[in-house]
Amino acid sequence: MKKGMLIISLCIAVLVSGCMKEELPAAESPENDLIVVGFSQVGAESEWRVANTESMKAALSEENGYELIYDDARNKPENQIRAIRTFIQQEVDYIVFSPIVETGWDSILQEAKEAGINVIVTDRYIEPGYENLFTAFVGSDFRSEGEKAVAWLEKTLAEQGRAGENITIVHIQGTMGSSAQIGRSSAIEEAIAENTNWDMVSQECGDFTRAKAYEVMKAILQETQDIDVVYCENDGEALGAIDAMEEEGLVCNVNDGVIVISFDATRLGLEYCLAGKIALNVECNPLQGPYVDEVIKQLEQGETIEREKYMEEAEFDSLTITQEMIDSRDY
Ligand code: AHR
């Protein structure tokens, strides 16, 4: 074809395809079918968080009918407020957010409500009294996780014939003010108040990270090495505390060493459990994406939703865990 003819043909083709696009009703345009979700994530402080982000991204994918706007708040509540305000300005269909701390969300959630945007709170919850500001919750019951750990400790010490002995406990807490920290801390604090022979020798914040927990455990070990139990509020903290203890020559083991309790049950945490270094690992299930997807799809269909969905969570004991159990898990 001559060059002139080719240009004319191309112009006609472009014009025709342009007209055809304009004739499509807006609702039939593929991008208009996508449900737009703004997701404000806490950060990337732990293996657990990475698994949670992956679960959300996989469930809220374009293939599954979503346009996901993801924001990492880098563990700063002010970043989360800014992200949520941006989602409101962008007129997203849904806001999903995992609140870093329990308090301080009423004004921004009120703004979302006034804009008519459904908010789904995930992972951690917000302080009681503001239930009217969000549509649904999908996450964990941290108090119940803490109670499982405490019940296991009481049972284990009794089986070891140490029920009446003086038990020294180091407590490494998660991000202060987060519901994960509040629930898990309250369980051990109440148990210490009830068991008068249990003695909290140190309580420090490890911020849910291996590095911070290593640092605080190192400092604690300068003060005392007479430690029976280390109660860590996630796997990262347990690993950091174990690193510090092993450097000082302490052995972490349920029968003849320091009893380390952890939460999350990530793959690495469970490998430490299998090796006997973490005596008990209470699961915190990060695979919340499919439930968030389910809630949104039900809301889209005008169906009744389960307003609060608590994740099913197991616990793993170093004396009974197997490699097969670890291999069968998704994170
Ligand atoms: O909110 C869940 C907690 O946050 C997990 O236990 C911890 O690993 C994460 O950072």
Short mmCIF file of C-alpha atoms and ligand atoms in Angstrom, two decimals:
data_model
loop_
_atom_site.label_atom_id
_atom_site.label_comp_id
_atom_site.label_asym_id
_atom_site.label_seq_id
_atom_site.Cartn_x
_atom_site.Cartn_y
_atom_site.Cartn_z
CA MET A 1 0.00 0.00 0.00
CA LYS A 2 1.28 3.50 -0.85
CA LYS A 3 2.31 5.68 2.11
CA GLY A 4 -0.53 8.21 1.52
CA MET A 5 -3.18 5.47 1.37
CA LEU A 6 -1.78 3.87 4.53
CA ILE A 7 -2.08 7.13 6.51
CA ILE A 8 -5.68 7.67 5.30
CA SER A 9 -6.62 4.07 6.22
CA LEU A 10 -5.07 4.46 9.68
CA CYS A 11 -6.96 7.72 10.27
CA ILE A 12 -10.26 6.08 9.32
CA ALA A 13 -9.54 3.13 11.61
CA VAL A 14 -8.73 5.46 14.53
CA LEU A 15 -11.89 7.53 13.93
CA VAL A 16 -14.11 4.44 13.68
CA SER A 17 -12.68 2.84 16.82
CA GLY A 18 -12.96 6.22 18.63
CA CYS A 19 -16.68 6.48 17.68
CA MET A 20 -17.33 2.90 18.77
CA LYS A 21 -15.79 3.57 22.20
CA GLU A 22 -17.92 6.69 22.72
CA GLU A 23 -21.06 4.76 21.91
CA LEU A 24 -20.48 2.27 24.76
CA PRO A 25 -22.56 3.14 27.83
CA ALA A 26 -20.35 4.05 30.82
CA ALA A 27 -21.41 0.98 32.84
CA GLU A 28 -20.14 -1.33 30.09
CA SER A 29 -16.69 0.17 30.13
CA PRO A 30 -14.50 -2.44 31.91
CA GLU A 31 -12.73 0.02 34.23
CA ASN A 32 -16.09 1.28 35.55
CA ASP A 33 -16.97 -2.22 36.73
CA LEU A 34 -14.09 -2.34 39.16
CA ILE A 35 -14.79 -1.71 42.83
CA VAL A 36 -12.32 0.91 44.04
CA VAL A 37 -10.83 0.13 47.46
CA GLY A 38 -8.36 2.26 49.42
CA PHE A 39 -6.37 0.08 51.83
CA SER A 40 -4.32 1.72 54.56
CA GLN A 41 -1.88 -0.83 55.97
CA VAL A 42 0.09 -0.44 59.22
CA GLY A 43 3.52 -0.96 57.64
CA ALA A 44 5.90 -3.84 57.06
CA GLU A 45 7.17 -4.34 60.60
CA SER A 46 6.86 -8.15 60.70
CA GLU A 47 6.65 -11.36 58.67
CA TRP A 48 3.01 -11.49 59.78
CA ARG A 49 2.36 -8.07 58.25
CA VAL A 50 3.91 -9.11 54.94
CA ALA A 51 1.61 -12.17 54.83
CA ASN A 52 -1.39 -9.98 55.67
CA THR A 53 -0.56 -7.48 52.89
CA GLU A 54 -0.15 -10.33 50.38
CA SER A 55 -3.51 -11.81 51.41
CA MET A 56 -5.26 -8.44 50.92
CA LYS A 57 -3.58 -7.74 47.58
CA ALA A 58 -4.43 -11.21 46.26
CA ALA A 59 -8.09 -10.96 47.30
CA LEU A 60 -8.60 -7.36 46.18
CA SER A 61 -7.02 -7.90 42.77
CA GLU A 62 -8.15 -6.62 39.38
CA GLU A 63 -8.96 -10.21 38.28
CA ASN A 64 -11.30 -10.37 41.26
CA GLY A 65 -13.04 -7.12 40.29
CA TYR A 66 -11.12 -4.50 42.24
CA GLU A 67 -8.96 -1.48 41.74
CA LEU A 68 -6.83 -1.41 44.89
CA ILE A 69 -5.15 1.77 46.10
CA TYR A 70 -2.58 0.59 48.64
CA ASP A 71 -0.91 2.81 51.23
CA ASP A 72 1.78 1.80 53.72
CA ALA A 73 1.53 4.02 56.83
CA ARG A 74 5.02 3.10 58.08
CA ASN A 75 3.63 2.58 61.59
CA LYS A 76 2.60 6.25 61.94
CA PRO A 77 -1.07 6.98 62.75
CA GLU A 78 -0.78 10.45 61.18
CA ASN A 79 0.16 8.81 57.85
CA GLN A 80 -2.92 6.62 58.15
CA ILE A 81 -5.19 9.61 58.73
CA ARG A 82 -3.65 11.34 55.70
CA ALA A 83 -4.15 8.22 53.54
CA ILE A 84 -7.79 7.84 54.58
CA ARG A 85 -8.46 11.51 53.85
CA THR A 86 -6.92 11.06 50.38
CA PHE A 87 -9.14 8.00 49.78
CA ILE A 88 -12.19 10.11 50.67
CA GLN A 89 -11.09 12.84 48.22
CA GLN A 90 -10.58 10.17 45.55
CA GLU A 91 -14.16 9.03 46.18
CA VAL A 92 -13.22 5.36 46.57
CA ASP A 93 -16.05 2.85 46.99
CA TYR A 94 -14.64 1.28 50.18
CA ILE A 95 -11.96 2.08 52.73
CA VAL A 96 -10.17 -0.83 54.40
CA PHE A 97 -7.77 -0.03 57.22
CA SER A 98 -5.81 -1.76 59.92
CA PRO A 99 -5.61 0.78 62.77
CA ILE A 100 -2.08 1.09 64.15
CA VAL A 101 -3.41 2.12 67.57
CA GLU A 102 -6.89 1.89 69.06
CA THR A 103 -7.62 5.59 69.56
CA GLY A 104 -7.81 8.77 67.50
CA TRP A 105 -9.96 7.67 64.57
CA ASP A 106 -13.31 9.28 65.33
CA SER A 107 -12.89 12.49 63.25
CA ILE A 108 -11.53 10.82 60.12
CA LEU A 109 -14.08 8.00 60.28
CA GLN A 110 -16.82 10.61 60.69
CA GLU A 111 -15.52 12.26 57.48
CA ALA A 112 -15.72 8.92 55.67
CA LYS A 113 -19.23 8.36 56.97
CA GLU A 114 -20.36 11.81 55.81
CA ALA A 115 -18.90 11.02 52.39
CA GLY A 116 -21.02 7.84 52.33
CA ILE A 117 -18.04 5.47 52.13
CA ASN A 118 -18.20 2.08 53.84
CA VAL A 119 -15.21 1.46 56.11
CA ILE A 120 -13.98 -2.05 56.91
CA VAL A 121 -11.63 -2.28 59.88
CA THR A 122 -9.18 -5.19 59.63
CA ASP A 123 -6.65 -6.98 61.83
CA ARG A 124 -6.71 -4.67 64.90
CA TYR A 125 -9.76 -2.94 66.26
CA ILE A 126 -10.52 0.58 67.40
CA GLU A 127 -11.61 1.61 70.89
CA PRO A 128 -15.18 0.74 71.88
CA GLY A 129 -17.87 3.39 71.41
CA TYR A 130 -17.29 4.15 67.71
CA GLU A 131 -18.94 1.08 66.17
CA ASN A 132 -21.34 3.33 64.25
CA LEU A 133 -18.39 4.75 62.28
CA PHE A 134 -17.46 1.54 60.46
CA THR A 135 -19.39 -1.11 58.58
CA ALA A 136 -17.55 -4.34 59.44
CA PHE A 137 -14.53 -5.79 61.25
CA VAL A 138 -12.37 -8.69 60.06
CA GLY A 139 -9.49 -9.60 62.36
CA SER A 140 -8.25 -11.23 65.54
CA ASP A 141 -9.34 -11.45 69.16
CA PHE A 142 -6.05 -10.54 70.82
CA ARG A 143 -7.33 -10.90 74.35
CA SER A 144 -8.36 -14.47 73.60
CA GLU A 145 -4.90 -15.16 72.09
CA GLY A 146 -3.30 -13.90 75.33
CA GLU A 147 -5.64 -16.04 77.42
CA LYS A 148 -4.62 -19.14 75.44
CA ALA A 149 -0.96 -18.40 76.21
CA VAL A 150 -1.61 -17.82 79.90
CA ALA A 151 -3.73 -21.00 80.24
CA TRP A 152 -0.94 -23.01 78.55
CA LEU A 153 1.68 -21.52 80.89
CA GLU A 154 -0.36 -22.35 84.00
CA LYS A 155 -0.90 -25.91 82.75
CA THR A 156 2.75 -26.42 81.75
CA LEU A 157 4.13 -25.15 85.08
CA ALA A 158 1.66 -27.38 86.94
CA GLU A 159 2.75 -30.41 84.87
CA GLN A 160 6.37 -29.57 85.66
CA GLY A 161 5.54 -29.49 89.38
CA ARG A 162 6.37 -25.77 89.52
CA ALA A 163 2.89 -24.42 90.24
CA GLY A 164 3.87 -22.98 93.64
CA GLU A 165 7.40 -21.90 92.71
CA ASN A 166 8.52 -18.33 92.20
CA ILE A 167 8.38 -17.74 88.42
CA THR A 168 10.24 -14.77 86.93
CA ILE A 169 8.71 -13.33 83.76
CA VAL A 170 10.07 -10.87 81.19
CA HIS A 171 7.34 -9.25 79.11
CA ILE A 172 8.20 -7.72 75.71
CA GLN A 173 5.24 -5.75 74.42
CA GLY A 174 4.14 -4.87 70.90
CA THR A 175 3.44 -1.37 69.57
CA MET A 176 1.99 0.46 72.56
CA GLY A 177 -1.67 1.37 72.18
CA SER A 178 -2.34 -1.16 69.42
CA SER A 179 -5.18 -3.55 70.15
CA ALA A 180 -2.77 -6.47 69.56
CA GLN A 181 -0.61 -5.16 72.41
CA ILE A 182 -3.52 -4.21 74.66
CA GLY A 183 -5.22 -7.62 74.38
CA ARG A 184 -2.09 -9.74 74.76
CA SER A 185 -0.62 -7.54 77.53
CA SER A 186 -3.83 -7.48 79.57
CA ALA A 187 -3.98 -11.30 79.62
CA ILE A 188 -0.47 -11.76 81.09
CA GLU A 189 -0.78 -8.76 83.43
CA GLU A 190 -4.00 -10.14 84.93
CA ALA A 191 -2.49 -13.62 85.23
CA ILE A 192 0.50 -12.15 87.10
CA ALA A 193 -1.88 -10.33 89.44
CA GLU A 194 -3.75 -13.60 90.11
CA ASN A 195 -0.70 -15.88 90.45
CA THR A 196 1.08 -14.28 93.38
CA ASN A 197 4.19 -16.44 92.81
CA TRP A 198 4.60 -15.03 89.27
CA ASP A 199 6.92 -12.06 89.23
CA MET A 200 7.23 -9.61 86.32
CA VAL A 201 10.95 -8.78 86.44
CA SER A 202 10.91 -6.54 83.36
CA GLN A 203 8.37 -5.10 80.92
CA GLU A 204 9.63 -3.28 77.79
CA CYS A 205 8.28 -2.37 74.36
CA GLY A 206 9.75 -4.32 71.42
CA ASP A 207 7.50 -2.57 68.86
CA PHE A 208 6.71 -5.90 67.13
CA THR A 209 10.21 -5.99 65.58
CA ARG A 210 13.12 -8.39 65.94
CA ALA A 211 15.67 -5.55 66.10
CA LYS A 212 13.94 -3.63 68.91
CA ALA A 213 13.28 -6.80 70.94
CA TYR A 214 16.94 -7.83 70.60
CA GLU A 215 17.98 -4.41 71.86
CA VAL A 216 15.63 -4.38 74.89
CA MET A 217 16.41 -8.02 75.79
CA LYS A 218 20.15 -7.25 75.69
CA ALA A 219 19.58 -4.42 78.18
CA ILE A 220 17.37 -6.59 80.43
CA LEU A 221 20.06 -9.30 80.52
CA GLN A 222 22.52 -6.75 81.90
CA GLU A 223 20.17 -6.34 84.88
CA THR A 224 19.17 -9.99 85.44
CA GLN A 225 19.61 -13.43 83.91
CA ASP A 226 17.37 -15.12 86.44
CA ILE A 227 14.52 -15.55 83.95
CA ASP A 228 12.01 -18.41 83.73
CA VAL A 229 9.63 -17.09 81.07
CA VAL A 230 9.84 -14.54 78.24
CA TYR A 231 6.40 -13.53 76.96
CA CYS A 232 6.88 -11.89 73.55
CA GLU A 233 3.94 -10.34 71.71
CA ASN A 234 4.96 -11.58 68.25
CA ASP A 235 7.40 -13.86 66.42
CA GLY A 236 9.79 -11.05 65.46
CA GLU A 237 10.17 -10.12 69.12
CA ALA A 238 10.63 -13.76 70.15
CA LEU A 239 13.41 -14.21 67.59
CA GLY A 240 15.15 -11.01 68.73
CA ALA A 241 14.89 -12.02 72.40
CA ILE A 242 16.20 -15.53 71.65
CA ASP A 243 19.16 -14.04 69.71
CA ALA A 244 20.03 -11.89 72.74
CA MET A 245 19.64 -14.74 75.26
CA GLU A 246 21.67 -17.21 73.22
CA GLU A 247 24.47 -14.65 72.89
CA GLU A 248 24.57 -14.59 76.70
CA GLY A 249 24.69 -18.40 76.84
CA LEU A 250 21.08 -18.92 77.97
CA VAL A 251 19.17 -21.91 76.58
CA CYS A 252 15.59 -21.45 75.40
CA ASN A 253 13.63 -24.66 75.95
CA VAL A 254 10.45 -25.59 77.76
CA ASN A 255 11.94 -28.36 79.92
CA ASP A 256 15.40 -27.18 80.82
CA GLY A 257 15.72 -23.52 79.93
CA VAL A 258 13.86 -20.26 79.46
CA ILE A 259 10.24 -20.77 78.36
CA VAL A 260 9.63 -18.45 75.38
CA ILE A 261 6.01 -17.69 74.46
CA SER A 262 5.20 -16.05 71.13
CA PHE A 263 2.27 -15.01 68.94
CA ASP A 264 1.70 -15.15 65.15
CA ALA A 265 2.85 -18.68 64.18
CA THR A 266 4.53 -17.51 60.99
CA ARG A 267 6.64 -20.09 59.18
CA LEU A 268 9.87 -18.88 60.79
CA GLY A 269 8.22 -18.73 64.22
CA LEU A 270 7.04 -22.31 63.83
CA GLU A 271 10.49 -23.46 62.75
CA TYR A 272 11.80 -22.00 66.03
CA CYS A 273 9.01 -23.87 67.79
CA LEU A 274 9.97 -27.14 66.09
CA ALA A 275 13.58 -26.51 67.17
CA GLY A 276 12.27 -26.17 70.76
CA LYS A 277 13.34 -22.52 71.15
CA ILE A 278 9.79 -21.14 71.19
CA ALA A 279 7.83 -23.25 73.66
CA LEU A 280 4.38 -22.04 72.64
CA ASN A 281 3.35 -20.13 69.52
CA VAL A 282 -0.24 -18.84 69.48
CA GLU A 283 -1.49 -18.23 65.97
CA CYS A 284 -2.61 -14.81 64.77
CA ASN A 285 -4.13 -15.52 61.36
CA PRO A 286 -3.15 -12.91 58.73
CA LEU A 287 -5.14 -14.42 55.84
CA GLN A 288 -7.95 -11.89 56.08
CA GLY A 289 -8.19 -10.84 52.42
CA PRO A 290 -10.84 -13.41 51.35
CA TYR A 291 -13.16 -12.35 54.19
CA VAL A 292 -12.81 -8.67 53.28
CA ASP A 293 -13.62 -9.59 49.67
CA GLU A 294 -16.66 -11.55 50.86
CA VAL A 295 -17.98 -8.63 52.95
CA ILE A 296 -17.56 -6.18 50.05
CA LYS A 297 -19.25 -8.50 47.55
CA GLN A 298 -22.16 -9.02 49.98
CA LEU A 299 -22.53 -5.27 50.47
CA GLU A 300 -22.49 -4.80 46.68
CA GLN A 301 -25.37 -7.30 46.42
CA GLY A 302 -27.27 -5.60 49.26
CA GLU A 303 -26.97 -8.75 51.37
CA THR A 304 -26.74 -8.93 55.16
CA ILE A 305 -23.13 -9.17 56.33
CA GLU A 306 -21.46 -10.70 59.36
CA ARG A 307 -20.49 -7.45 61.11
CA GLU A 308 -17.61 -8.92 63.10
CA LYS A 309 -15.53 -11.77 61.71
CA TYR A 310 -12.92 -13.18 64.08
CA MET A 311 -10.26 -15.35 62.47
CA GLU A 312 -9.86 -19.00 63.45
CA GLU A 313 -6.54 -19.42 65.21
CA ALA A 314 -4.63 -22.43 66.54
CA GLU A 315 -1.72 -22.83 68.93
CA PHE A 316 1.52 -24.76 68.54
CA ASP A 317 3.45 -26.43 71.36
CA SER A 318 7.14 -27.28 70.88
CA LEU A 319 6.51 -30.76 72.30
CA THR A 320 3.85 -31.69 69.73
CA ILE A 321 4.56 -29.63 66.59
CA THR A 322 5.76 -31.52 63.47
CA GLN A 323 7.40 -30.55 60.19
CA GLU A 324 4.23 -31.70 58.37
CA MET A 325 2.17 -29.18 60.32
CA ILE A 326 4.50 -26.39 59.20
CA ASP A 327 4.56 -27.61 55.58
CA SER A 328 0.79 -27.66 55.39
CA ARG A 329 0.43 -23.98 56.20
CA ASP A 330 -0.03 -21.09 53.79
CA TYR A 331 2.25 -18.49 55.42
O1 AHR B 1 -1.88 -6.84 64.59
C1 AHR B 1 -1.26 -8.06 64.42
C2 AHR B 1 0.15 -7.99 64.92
O2 AHR B 1 0.83 -6.98 64.22
C3 AHR B 1 0.98 -9.24 64.72
O3 AHR B 1 1.03 -10.06 65.82
C4 AHR B 1 2.32 -8.65 64.53
O4 AHR B 1 3.29 -9.54 64.05
C5 AHR B 1 2.02 -7.50 63.69
O5 AHR B 1 3.02 -6.64 63.48
#
